[in-house]
Coordinates of C-alpha atoms and ligand atoms in Angstrom, one line a residue:
X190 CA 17.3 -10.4 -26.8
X191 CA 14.2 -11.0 -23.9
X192 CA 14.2 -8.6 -21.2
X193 CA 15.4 -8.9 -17.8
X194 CA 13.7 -7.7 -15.2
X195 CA 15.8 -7.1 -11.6
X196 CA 13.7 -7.3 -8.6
X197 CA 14.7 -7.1 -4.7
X198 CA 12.6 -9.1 -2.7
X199 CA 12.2 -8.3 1.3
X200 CA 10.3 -11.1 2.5
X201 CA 9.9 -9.0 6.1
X202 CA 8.7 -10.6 9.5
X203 CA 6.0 -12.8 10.9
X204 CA 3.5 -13.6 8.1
X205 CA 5.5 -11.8 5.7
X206 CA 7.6 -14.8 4.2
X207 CA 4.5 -16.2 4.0
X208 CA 2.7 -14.5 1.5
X209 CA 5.9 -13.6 -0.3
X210 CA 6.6 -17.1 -0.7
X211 CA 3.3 -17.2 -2.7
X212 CA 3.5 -13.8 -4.7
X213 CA 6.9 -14.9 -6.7
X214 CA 5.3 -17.6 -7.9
X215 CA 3.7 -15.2 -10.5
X216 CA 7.2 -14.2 -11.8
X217 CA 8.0 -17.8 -12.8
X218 CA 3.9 -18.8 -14.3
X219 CA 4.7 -15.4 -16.3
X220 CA 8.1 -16.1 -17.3
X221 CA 7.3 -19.5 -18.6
X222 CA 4.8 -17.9 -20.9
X223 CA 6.9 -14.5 -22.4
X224 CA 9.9 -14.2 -23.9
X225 CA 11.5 -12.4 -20.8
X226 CA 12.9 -13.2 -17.2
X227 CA 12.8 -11.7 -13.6
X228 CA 15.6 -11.6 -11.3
X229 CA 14.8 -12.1 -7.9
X230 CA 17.3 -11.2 -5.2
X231 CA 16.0 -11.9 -2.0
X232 CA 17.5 -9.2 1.5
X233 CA 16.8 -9.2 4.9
X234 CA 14.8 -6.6 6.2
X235 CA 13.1 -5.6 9.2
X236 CA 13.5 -7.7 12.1
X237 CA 14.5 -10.9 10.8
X238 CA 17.8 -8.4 9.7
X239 CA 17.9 -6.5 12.9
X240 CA 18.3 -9.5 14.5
X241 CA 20.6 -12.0 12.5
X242 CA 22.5 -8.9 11.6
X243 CA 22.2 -6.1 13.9
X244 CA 20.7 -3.7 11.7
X245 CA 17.1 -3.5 10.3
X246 CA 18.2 -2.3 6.7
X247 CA 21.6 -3.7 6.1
X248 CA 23.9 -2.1 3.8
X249 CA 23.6 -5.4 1.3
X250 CA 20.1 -4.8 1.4
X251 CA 20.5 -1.1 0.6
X252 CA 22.9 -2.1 -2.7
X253 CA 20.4 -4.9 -3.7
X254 CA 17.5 -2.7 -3.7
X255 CA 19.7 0.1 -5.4
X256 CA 20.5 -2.4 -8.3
X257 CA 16.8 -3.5 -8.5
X258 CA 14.4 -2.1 -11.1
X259 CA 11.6 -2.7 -8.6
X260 CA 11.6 -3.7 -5.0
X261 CA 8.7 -6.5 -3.6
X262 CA 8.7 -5.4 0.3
X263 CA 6.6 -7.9 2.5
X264 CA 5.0 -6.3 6.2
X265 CA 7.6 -5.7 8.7
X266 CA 7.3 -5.1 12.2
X267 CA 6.8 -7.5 15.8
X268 CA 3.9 -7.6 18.4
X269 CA 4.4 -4.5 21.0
X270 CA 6.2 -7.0 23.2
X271 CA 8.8 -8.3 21.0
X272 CA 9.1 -4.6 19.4
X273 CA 10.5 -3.9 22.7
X274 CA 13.6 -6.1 22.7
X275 CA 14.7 -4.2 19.4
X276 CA 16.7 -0.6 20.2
X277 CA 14.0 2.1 19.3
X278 CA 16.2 3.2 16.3
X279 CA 16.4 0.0 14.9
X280 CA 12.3 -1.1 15.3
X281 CA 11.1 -1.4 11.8
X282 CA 9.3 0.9 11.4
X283 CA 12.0 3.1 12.0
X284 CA 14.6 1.9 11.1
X285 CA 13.8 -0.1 7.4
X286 CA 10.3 1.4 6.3
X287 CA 10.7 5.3 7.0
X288 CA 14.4 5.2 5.9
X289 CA 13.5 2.9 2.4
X290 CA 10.8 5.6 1.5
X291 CA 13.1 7.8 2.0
X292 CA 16.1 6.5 0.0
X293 CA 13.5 6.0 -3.1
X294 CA 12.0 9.6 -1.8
X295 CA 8.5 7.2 -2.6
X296 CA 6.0 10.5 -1.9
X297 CA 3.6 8.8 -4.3
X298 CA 1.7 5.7 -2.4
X299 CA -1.3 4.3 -4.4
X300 CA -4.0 2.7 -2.4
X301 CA -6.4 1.1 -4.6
X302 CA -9.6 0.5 -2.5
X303 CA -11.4 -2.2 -4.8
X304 CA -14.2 -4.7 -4.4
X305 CA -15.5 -6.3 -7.9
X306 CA -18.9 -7.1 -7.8
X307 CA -18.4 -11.1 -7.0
X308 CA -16.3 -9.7 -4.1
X309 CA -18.9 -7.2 -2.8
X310 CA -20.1 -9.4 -0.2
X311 CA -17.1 -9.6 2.0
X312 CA -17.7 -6.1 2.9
X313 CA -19.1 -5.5 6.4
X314 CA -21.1 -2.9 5.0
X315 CA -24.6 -3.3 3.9
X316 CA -25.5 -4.1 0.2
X317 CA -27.6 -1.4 0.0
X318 CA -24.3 1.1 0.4
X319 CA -22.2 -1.1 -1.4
X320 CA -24.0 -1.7 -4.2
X321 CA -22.0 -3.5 -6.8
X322 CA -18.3 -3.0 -5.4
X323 CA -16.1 -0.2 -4.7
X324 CA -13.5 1.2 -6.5
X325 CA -11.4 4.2 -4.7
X326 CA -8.0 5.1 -5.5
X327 CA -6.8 6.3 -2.1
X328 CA -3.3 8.5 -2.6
X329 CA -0.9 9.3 0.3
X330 CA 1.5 11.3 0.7
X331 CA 4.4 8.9 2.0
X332 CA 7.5 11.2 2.5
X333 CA 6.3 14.3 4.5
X334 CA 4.2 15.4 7.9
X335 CA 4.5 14.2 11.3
X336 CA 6.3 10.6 10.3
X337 CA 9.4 12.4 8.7
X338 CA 9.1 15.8 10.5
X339 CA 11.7 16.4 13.7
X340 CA 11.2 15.3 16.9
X341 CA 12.4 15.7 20.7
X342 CA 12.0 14.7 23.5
X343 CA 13.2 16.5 27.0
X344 CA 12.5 17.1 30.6
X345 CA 11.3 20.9 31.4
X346 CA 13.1 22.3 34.2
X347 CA 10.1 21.5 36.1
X348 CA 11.2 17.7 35.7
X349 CA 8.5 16.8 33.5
X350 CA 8.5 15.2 30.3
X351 CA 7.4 17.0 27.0
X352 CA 8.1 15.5 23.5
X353 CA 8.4 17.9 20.3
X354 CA 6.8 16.3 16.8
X355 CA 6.7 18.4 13.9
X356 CA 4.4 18.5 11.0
X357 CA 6.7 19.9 8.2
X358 CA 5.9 20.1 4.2
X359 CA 7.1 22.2 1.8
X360 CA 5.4 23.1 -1.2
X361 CA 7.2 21.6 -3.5
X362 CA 6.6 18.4 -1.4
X363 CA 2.6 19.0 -1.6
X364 CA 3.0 20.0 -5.4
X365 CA 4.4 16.9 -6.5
X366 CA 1.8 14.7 -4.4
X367 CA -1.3 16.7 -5.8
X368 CA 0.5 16.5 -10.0
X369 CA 0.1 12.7 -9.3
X370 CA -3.3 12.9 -8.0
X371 CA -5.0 15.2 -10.7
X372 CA -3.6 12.7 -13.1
X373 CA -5.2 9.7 -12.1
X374 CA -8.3 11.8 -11.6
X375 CA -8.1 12.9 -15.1
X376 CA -7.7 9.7 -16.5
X377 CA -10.4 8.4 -14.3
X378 CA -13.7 9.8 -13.3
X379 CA -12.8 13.6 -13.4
X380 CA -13.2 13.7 -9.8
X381 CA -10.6 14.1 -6.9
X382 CA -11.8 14.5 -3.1
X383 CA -9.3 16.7 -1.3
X384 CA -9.3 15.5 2.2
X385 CA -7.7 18.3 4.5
X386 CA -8.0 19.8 7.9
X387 CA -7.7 23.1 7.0
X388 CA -10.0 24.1 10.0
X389 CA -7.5 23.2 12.3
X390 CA -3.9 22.7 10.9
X391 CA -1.5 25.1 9.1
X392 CA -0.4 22.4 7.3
X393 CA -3.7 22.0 5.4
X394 CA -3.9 25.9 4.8
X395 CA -0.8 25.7 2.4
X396 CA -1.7 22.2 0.9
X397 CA -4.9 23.8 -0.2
X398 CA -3.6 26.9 -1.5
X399 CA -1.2 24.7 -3.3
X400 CA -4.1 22.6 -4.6
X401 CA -5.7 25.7 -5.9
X402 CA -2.8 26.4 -7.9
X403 CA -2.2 23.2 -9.2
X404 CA -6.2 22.4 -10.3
X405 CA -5.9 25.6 -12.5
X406 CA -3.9 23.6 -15.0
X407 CA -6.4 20.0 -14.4
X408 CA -10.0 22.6 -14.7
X409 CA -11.6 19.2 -16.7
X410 CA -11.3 17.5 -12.8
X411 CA -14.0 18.4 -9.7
X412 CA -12.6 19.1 -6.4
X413 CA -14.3 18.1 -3.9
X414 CA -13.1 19.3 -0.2
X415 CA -13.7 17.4 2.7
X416 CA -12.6 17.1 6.1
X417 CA -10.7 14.7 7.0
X418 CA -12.6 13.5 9.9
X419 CA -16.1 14.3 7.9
X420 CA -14.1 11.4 5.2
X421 CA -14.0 8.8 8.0
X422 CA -18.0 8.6 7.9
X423 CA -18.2 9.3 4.9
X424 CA -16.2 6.6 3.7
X425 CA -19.3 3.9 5.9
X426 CA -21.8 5.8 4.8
X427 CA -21.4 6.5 1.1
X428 CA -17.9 4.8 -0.3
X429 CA -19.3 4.8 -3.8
X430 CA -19.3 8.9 -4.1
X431 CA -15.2 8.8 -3.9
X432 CA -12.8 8.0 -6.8
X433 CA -10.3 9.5 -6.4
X434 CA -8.6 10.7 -2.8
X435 CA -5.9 12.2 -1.8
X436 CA -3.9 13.5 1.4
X437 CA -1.3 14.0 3.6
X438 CA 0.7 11.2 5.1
X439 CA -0.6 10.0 8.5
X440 CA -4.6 11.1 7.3
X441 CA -3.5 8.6 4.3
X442 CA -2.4 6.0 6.9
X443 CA -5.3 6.0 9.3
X444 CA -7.8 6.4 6.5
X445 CA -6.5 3.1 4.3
X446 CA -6.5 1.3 7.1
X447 CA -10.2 2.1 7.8
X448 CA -10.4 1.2 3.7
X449 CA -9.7 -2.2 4.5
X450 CA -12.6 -2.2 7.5
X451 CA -15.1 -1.6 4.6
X452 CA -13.4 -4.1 1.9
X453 CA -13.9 -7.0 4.8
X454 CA -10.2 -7.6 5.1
X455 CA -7.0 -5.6 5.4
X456 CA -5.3 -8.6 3.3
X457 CA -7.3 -6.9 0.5
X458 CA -5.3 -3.9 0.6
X459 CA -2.2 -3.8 -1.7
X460 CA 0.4 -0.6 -2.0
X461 CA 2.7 1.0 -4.5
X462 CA 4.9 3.5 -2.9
X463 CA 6.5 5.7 -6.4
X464 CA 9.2 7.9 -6.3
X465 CA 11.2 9.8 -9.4
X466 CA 13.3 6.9 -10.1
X467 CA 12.0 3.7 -8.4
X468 CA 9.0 2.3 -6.6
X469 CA 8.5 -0.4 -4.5
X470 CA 5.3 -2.5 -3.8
X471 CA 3.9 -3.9 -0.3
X472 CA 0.8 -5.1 1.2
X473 CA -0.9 -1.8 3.1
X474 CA -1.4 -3.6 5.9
X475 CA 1.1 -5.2 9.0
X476 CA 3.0 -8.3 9.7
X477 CA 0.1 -9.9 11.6
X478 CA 2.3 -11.2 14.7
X479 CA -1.3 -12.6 16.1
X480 CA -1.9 -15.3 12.8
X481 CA 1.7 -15.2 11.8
X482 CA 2.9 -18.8 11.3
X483 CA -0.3 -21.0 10.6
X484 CA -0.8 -20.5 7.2
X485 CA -3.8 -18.6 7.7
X486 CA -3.0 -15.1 6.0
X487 CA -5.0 -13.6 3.3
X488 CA -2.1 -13.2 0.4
X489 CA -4.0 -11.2 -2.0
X490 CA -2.7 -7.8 -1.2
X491 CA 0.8 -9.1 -1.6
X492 CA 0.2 -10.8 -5.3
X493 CA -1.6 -8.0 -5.9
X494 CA 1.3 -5.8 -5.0
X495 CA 3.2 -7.5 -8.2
X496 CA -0.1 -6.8 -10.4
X497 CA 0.5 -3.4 -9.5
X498 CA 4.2 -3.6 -10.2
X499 CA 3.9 -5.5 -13.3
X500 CA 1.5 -2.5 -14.8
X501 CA 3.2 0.5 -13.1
X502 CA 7.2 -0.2 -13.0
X503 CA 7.0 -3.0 -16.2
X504 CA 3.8 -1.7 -18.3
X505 CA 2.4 -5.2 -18.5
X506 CA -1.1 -4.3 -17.8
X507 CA -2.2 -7.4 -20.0
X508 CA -0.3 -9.7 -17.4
X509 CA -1.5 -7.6 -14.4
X510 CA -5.0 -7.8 -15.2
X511 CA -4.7 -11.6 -15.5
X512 CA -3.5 -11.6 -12.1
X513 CA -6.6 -9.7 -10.9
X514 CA -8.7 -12.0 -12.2
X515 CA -7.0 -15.2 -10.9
X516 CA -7.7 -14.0 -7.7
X517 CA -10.9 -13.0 -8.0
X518 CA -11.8 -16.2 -9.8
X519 CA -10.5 -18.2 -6.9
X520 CA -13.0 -16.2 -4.7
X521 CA -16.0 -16.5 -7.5
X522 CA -15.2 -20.6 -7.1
X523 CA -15.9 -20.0 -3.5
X524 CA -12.5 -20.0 -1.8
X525 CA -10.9 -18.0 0.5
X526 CA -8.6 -17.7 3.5
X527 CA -10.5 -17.4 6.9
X528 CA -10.3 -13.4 7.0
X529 CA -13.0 -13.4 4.7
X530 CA -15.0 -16.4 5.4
X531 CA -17.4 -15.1 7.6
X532 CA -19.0 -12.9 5.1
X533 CA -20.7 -16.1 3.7
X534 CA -21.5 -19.4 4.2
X535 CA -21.1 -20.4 0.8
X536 CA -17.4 -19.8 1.6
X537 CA -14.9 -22.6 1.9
X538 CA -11.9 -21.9 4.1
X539 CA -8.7 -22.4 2.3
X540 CA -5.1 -21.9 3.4
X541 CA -1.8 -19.4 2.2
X542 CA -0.8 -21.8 0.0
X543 CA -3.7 -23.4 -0.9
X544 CA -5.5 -20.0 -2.0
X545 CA -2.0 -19.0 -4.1
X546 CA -2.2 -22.9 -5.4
X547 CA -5.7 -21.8 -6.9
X548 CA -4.3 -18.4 -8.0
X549 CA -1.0 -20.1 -10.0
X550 CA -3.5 -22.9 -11.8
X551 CA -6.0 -20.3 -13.1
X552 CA -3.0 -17.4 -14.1
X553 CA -1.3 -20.6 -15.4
X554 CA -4.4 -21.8 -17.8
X555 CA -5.0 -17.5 -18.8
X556 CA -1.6 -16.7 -20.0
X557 CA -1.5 -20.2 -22.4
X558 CA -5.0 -18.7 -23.6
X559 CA -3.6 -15.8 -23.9
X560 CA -0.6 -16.9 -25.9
X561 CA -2.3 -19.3 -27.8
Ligands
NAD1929 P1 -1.7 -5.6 11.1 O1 -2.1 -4.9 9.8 O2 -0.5 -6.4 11.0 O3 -2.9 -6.4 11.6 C1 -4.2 -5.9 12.0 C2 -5.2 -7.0 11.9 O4 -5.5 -7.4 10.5 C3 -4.8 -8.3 12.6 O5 -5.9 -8.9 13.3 C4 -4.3 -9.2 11.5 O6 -4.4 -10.5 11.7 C5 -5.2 -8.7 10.3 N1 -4.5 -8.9 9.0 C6 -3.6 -8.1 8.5 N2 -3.1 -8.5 7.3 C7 -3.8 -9.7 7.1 C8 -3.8 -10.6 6.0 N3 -3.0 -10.5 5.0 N4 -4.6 -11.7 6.1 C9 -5.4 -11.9 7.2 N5 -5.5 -11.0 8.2 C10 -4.7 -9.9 8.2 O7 -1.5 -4.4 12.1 P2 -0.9 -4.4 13.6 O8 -1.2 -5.7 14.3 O9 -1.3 -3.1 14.2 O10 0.7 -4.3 13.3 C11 1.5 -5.5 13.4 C12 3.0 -5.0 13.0 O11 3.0 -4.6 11.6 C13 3.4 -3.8 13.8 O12 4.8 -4.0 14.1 C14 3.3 -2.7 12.8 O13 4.2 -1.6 13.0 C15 3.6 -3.4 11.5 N6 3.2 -2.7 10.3 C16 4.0 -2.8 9.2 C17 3.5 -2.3 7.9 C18 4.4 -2.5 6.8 O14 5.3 -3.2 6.7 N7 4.1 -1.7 5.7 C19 2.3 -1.8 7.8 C20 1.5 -1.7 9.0 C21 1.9 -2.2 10.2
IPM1930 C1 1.7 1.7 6.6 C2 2.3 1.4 8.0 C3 3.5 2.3 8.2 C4 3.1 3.7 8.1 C5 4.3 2.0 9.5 C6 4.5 0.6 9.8 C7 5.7 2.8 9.4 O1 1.4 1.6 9.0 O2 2.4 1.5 5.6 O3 0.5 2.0 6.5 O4 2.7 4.3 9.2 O5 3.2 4.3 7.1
MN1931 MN1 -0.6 1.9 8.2

């Protein structure tokens, strides 16, 4: 009997059904050339639930992705302006993202920082730093700190405002973060760049003296400490001396953002968010309200999303790394969407769907090699 494969797909809001649209199309190019099938059950989520049914993660959606041997989550989220119609509880952010990390309890979020060599000019950075590519694994905590700590907000009894926003980990919650880390950096380059605050934040204190502990049973990998904000410049001036890097949730946040800065595009920045018994895959990046609609968006870090699912929830890393090179084949042939096109004139602008056109005909023509 083939395998079946259940997967809940969350298209999410503004460009989000757009580069979904194009992403599923890998399921069907891979199930015409296997013996096994994917289920896709698409939910609402986000805003385009909150507002045709009143709440941003509906209860369906909760039972679909609970059935699901993998979720596919596209950005969610509206400009500031339209954020601002939506109840604060029921933003997003708030009330789909946080809560579906913390359903799955998905502490574990892989960042993969990559540039191959034919991709190494769409970085903003100079050739001379980037060499031939880059190739960080950034890890994030996803379930702890300041985004899930509690909060309060009040009025002193002098009348003014104050707001309360607590950084909370536990060590069991640092522990489990750090196993995950020290095992990609054993199975990597040996290396793992702690990035802390310890100067500063309690926080940091404990997750180092946890890290201590933990690295007594990975002694084969270097730790490297570094401060977080010391990382930020570190990260323009000198990307190629990190492999792997890990830390707590909102440095992860800030920091993979900047990741995408160096890349050339935050479309190039695709996400696997693990937890015990499920993970689910997004983009690293937002809805993009300002190109939403025009068929402009870069939809790499979604498809690349399901390469990372197809190797880490389905072990098909033959079938992931064809998706990997489709896409960067389509870029060696000299296509991309606008995002990138300014880091070469040799570029030729493609749309969305033109760009995961390209993508389906080159995994297409590998798989029947492959199969052959
Ligand atoms: P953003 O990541 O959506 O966009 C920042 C910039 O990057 C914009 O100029 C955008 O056009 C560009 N960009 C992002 N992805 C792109 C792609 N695939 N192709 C081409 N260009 C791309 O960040 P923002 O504008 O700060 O946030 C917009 C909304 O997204 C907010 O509501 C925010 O909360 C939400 N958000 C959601 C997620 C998520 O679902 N995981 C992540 C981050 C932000
Ligand atoms: C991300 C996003 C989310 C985060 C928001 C939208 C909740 O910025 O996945 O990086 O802060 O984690
Ligand atoms: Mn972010």
């Amino acid at each position: 009997m083939s395998s079946l494969y259940k997967i809940a797909i969350l298209p999410g809001d503004a460009i989000g059904p757009e580069i979904m649209a194009q992403a599923v199309r890998v399921f069907g190019v891979i199930e015409a050339h296997r013996d096994l099938s994917f289920e896709l059950t698409e939910a609402p989520f986000g805003a385009a639930a909150y507002f045709a049914e009143g709440k941003a993660f509906p209860e369906r959606t909760k039972a679909i992705c609970d059935a699901a041997d993998a979720i596919l989550k596209g950005p969610v989220g509206l400009s500031f302006e339209e954020s601002q119609k939506i109840p604060l509880a029921e933003q997003p952010e708030r009330g789909a993202i946080l809560p579906l990390r913390a359903r799955y309890n998905t502490f574990a979020n892989f960042r993969p920082v990559c540039l191959s060599r034919g991709m190494a000019h769409f970085s903003p950075l100079k050739p001379t730093i980037i060499k031939d590519g880059i190739d960080i694994l950034l890890i994030r905590e996803l379930v702890g700190g300041l985004y899930f700590g509690k909060k309060e907000r009040g009025t002193d009894t002098a009348g003014k405002r104050y707001v309360h926003e607590l950084l909370e980990y536990t060590e069991d919650q640092v522990r489990q973060v750090l196993l995950v880390a020290f095992e990609q950096a054993r199975q990597r380059k040996q290396r793992l760049h702690n990035i802390h605050k310890s100067n500063v934040l309690m926080s940091s204190v404990l997750w180092n003296e946890v890290l201590d502990e933990v690295h007594r049973d990975y002694q084969d990998v270097e730790v490297i400490p570094l401060l977080v904000d010391a990382a930020a410049t570190a990260l323009c001036l000198n990307p190629g001396q990190f492999d792997v890097m890990v830390m707590e949730n909102m440095f992860g946040d800030i920091l993979s953002d900047q990741c995408g800065g160096i890349l050339g595009s935050l479309g190039l920045m695709p996400s696997a968010c693990v937890g015990p018994e499920k993970a689910y895959y997004e983009p690293s990046h937002g809805s993009a309200p300002d190109i939403a609609g025009k068929n402009i968006a870069n939809p790499y870090a979604m498809i690349g999303s399901v390469a990372m699912m197809l190797e880490m929830s389905f072990a098909m890393n033959k079938e992931a790394k064809l998706v990997w090179d489709a896409m960067q084949g389509v870029f060696a042939d000299g296509y991309s969407t606008p995002d990138l096109a300014a880091s070469s004139d040799a570029m030729q602008v493609v749309s969305t769907e033109e760009f995961g056109d390209r993508v389906i005909t080159r995994l297409d023509a590998a798989l029947a090699e492959a199969s052959a």
